[in-house]
């Protein structure tokens, strides 16, 4: 899953949200110096990724893209799924997406000193271009895919994946909806068990 899903699946716990958000910038066991609940957020992120990678529904979404994008197809599916979460946000939260996202950006700024270097570098772009809010529209997703393609020196051709999203929109949305219900249940159980440790 991509940024918005990881934030959402932290269940409004601020420290767990931070760890769950920036976990991709932490390698191996290099997280032990963080406060305990941030560590739990990093572990929750890894559990979510493992569950997602092994689940048949995201695999099905990824398979539709594999011919054109090879191993990048899973990354693309993560971005597509964040689009559907943002687009259908009111189904999952009573807080409007715009307010939710602003609160998250405030959380990052309030805890800037705790953030890993990779997150600090990314943060100004994320906030200035308001990635999380713009996931809700196709133009925003197109910009994300363009940026990802540039980062691969145009090798991934991910910028073209917006066409696949448009062509198979209903299929991807149905897969997201079915999978995300299961992922919420899984993540809540993991959240509770980590918090009890």
XYZ file of C-alpha atoms in Angstrom:
197
model
C 0.000 0.000 0.000
C 1.059 3.590 -0.536
C 1.272 6.618 1.793
C -2.395 7.418 2.381
C -3.336 3.835 3.207
C -0.472 3.456 5.694
C -1.462 6.696 7.419
C -5.114 5.652 7.566
C -4.235 2.174 8.878
C -2.548 3.730 11.925
C -5.996 4.345 13.453
C -5.341 7.953 14.515
C -2.448 7.110 16.839
C 0.052 9.912 16.172
C 3.289 8.075 16.941
C 2.216 4.902 15.161
C 1.193 7.069 12.199
C 4.688 8.543 11.994
C 6.392 5.145 12.050
C 3.906 3.617 9.627
C 4.399 6.548 7.245
C 8.192 6.714 7.133
C 9.001 3.009 7.575
C 10.232 2.653 3.971
C 13.081 5.023 4.832
C 14.279 2.711 7.619
C 16.448 -0.293 6.767
C 16.467 -3.552 8.724
C 16.616 -3.059 12.489
C 17.822 0.569 12.320
C 14.687 1.724 14.141
C 15.542 0.862 17.745
C 16.478 4.471 18.647
C 12.950 5.755 17.933
C 10.314 6.106 20.683
C 8.569 2.805 21.340
C 5.264 3.598 19.611
C 7.048 4.858 16.491
C 8.885 1.501 16.434
C 5.495 -0.212 16.583
C 4.346 1.898 13.631
C 7.348 0.756 11.601
C 6.575 -2.876 12.466
C 2.898 -2.362 11.579
C 3.939 -0.956 8.186
C 6.011 -4.072 7.502
C 3.141 -6.364 8.518
C 0.792 -4.489 6.163
C 3.274 -4.771 3.278
C 3.829 -8.505 3.855
C 0.080 -9.136 3.995
C -0.531 -7.076 0.843
C 2.285 -8.734 -1.133
C 0.941 -12.204 -0.407
C -2.773 -11.457 -0.901
C -4.463 -12.766 -4.079
C -6.458 -9.600 -4.855
C -3.517 -7.164 -5.222
C -1.726 -9.934 -7.121
C -4.670 -10.030 -9.517
C -4.464 -6.237 -9.995
C -0.716 -6.485 -10.516
C -1.054 -9.275 -13.067
C -3.109 -6.976 -15.303
C -0.105 -4.611 -15.460
C 2.769 -7.078 -15.481
C 3.195 -7.388 -19.243
C 3.885 -3.661 -19.632
C 5.593 -2.817 -16.340
C 7.185 -6.038 -15.055
C 8.273 -5.746 -11.392
C 7.061 -2.129 -11.220
C 3.466 -3.343 -11.483
C 3.161 -3.822 -7.702
C 4.292 -0.249 -7.047
C 1.724 0.980 -9.562
C -1.046 -0.999 -7.861
C -0.124 0.624 -4.515
C -0.583 4.044 -6.136
C -3.856 3.028 -7.815
C -5.199 1.743 -4.495
C -4.340 5.036 -2.766
C -6.325 6.772 -5.519
C -9.403 4.721 -4.741
C -8.989 5.293 -1.002
C -8.774 9.062 -1.566
C -11.612 9.096 -4.097
C -13.934 7.117 -1.803
C -12.601 8.664 1.407
C -16.046 9.427 2.877
C -16.735 5.663 2.924
C -13.846 5.199 5.354
C -13.670 8.366 7.456
C -15.993 11.010 8.844
C -13.167 13.570 8.680
C -13.023 15.273 5.246
C -9.893 14.285 3.338
C -8.691 17.880 3.115
C -8.778 18.253 6.921
C -7.296 14.796 7.494
C -4.364 15.557 5.191
C -3.730 18.989 6.765
C -3.660 17.370 10.213
C -1.133 14.829 8.943
C 1.134 17.516 7.457
C 0.966 19.347 10.819
C 2.005 16.103 12.533
C 5.069 15.850 10.263
C 6.061 19.456 10.895
C 5.577 19.078 14.666
C 7.856 16.013 14.682
C 10.353 17.108 12.026
C 13.397 16.329 14.199
C 12.319 12.681 14.491
C 11.987 12.105 10.741
C 14.582 10.105 8.786
C 16.605 12.013 6.183
C 14.736 10.471 3.226
C 11.414 11.643 4.663
C 12.775 15.134 5.346
C 13.879 15.391 1.712
C 10.535 14.206 0.366
C 8.319 16.210 2.724
C 8.507 19.676 1.060
C 7.448 18.204 -2.304
C 4.683 16.183 -0.706
C 3.221 19.174 1.099
C 3.738 21.783 -1.645
C 2.097 19.580 -4.298
C -0.356 18.140 -1.744
C 0.148 14.574 -2.921
C -2.292 13.002 -0.489
C -5.248 15.192 -1.423
C -4.436 15.002 -5.138
C -4.482 11.201 -5.080
C -8.263 11.617 -5.329
C -8.128 12.788 -8.960
C -6.630 11.222 -12.070
C -4.483 14.266 -12.823
C -2.842 13.887 -9.401
C -2.199 10.183 -9.967
C -0.767 11.006 -13.391
C 1.715 13.399 -11.777
C 2.737 10.768 -9.198
C 3.323 8.180 -11.949
C 5.333 10.709 -13.984
C 7.484 11.441 -10.955
C 8.040 7.742 -10.281
C 9.034 7.202 -13.919
C 11.571 10.039 -13.744
C 13.077 8.446 -10.637
C 13.722 5.272 -12.655
C 15.392 7.336 -15.425
C 12.346 6.567 -17.625
C 13.062 2.827 -17.492
C 9.788 1.873 -15.807
C 7.431 3.660 -18.264
C 5.139 4.081 -15.247
C 3.891 7.359 -16.708
C 1.828 5.294 -19.177
C 0.079 3.385 -16.383
C -2.553 6.129 -16.125
C -3.910 4.737 -19.412
C -4.203 1.266 -17.860
C -6.028 2.780 -14.893
C -8.514 4.518 -17.179
C -9.021 1.402 -19.312
C -9.608 -0.996 -16.391
C -10.927 1.528 -13.870
C -13.946 -0.463 -12.662
C -11.900 -3.664 -12.235
C -9.175 -1.945 -10.217
C -11.751 -0.152 -8.053
C -13.668 -3.369 -7.320
C -10.416 -5.124 -6.384
C -9.374 -2.279 -4.110
C -12.741 -2.209 -2.347
C -12.763 -5.956 -1.697
C -9.148 -6.031 -0.558
C -9.244 -2.930 1.632
C -12.038 -4.302 3.804
C -9.856 -7.321 4.581
C -6.780 -5.150 5.062
C -8.555 -2.920 7.599
C -9.509 -5.989 9.650
C -5.977 -7.418 9.467
C -4.321 -4.089 10.310
C -6.618 -3.414 13.261
C -5.773 -6.809 14.751
C -2.027 -6.178 14.266
C -2.378 -2.664 15.693
C -4.065 -4.004 18.830
C -1.554 -6.815 19.328
C 1.450 -4.478 18.847
C -0.016 -1.950 21.293
C -0.525 -4.698 23.900
C 3.103 -5.858 23.734
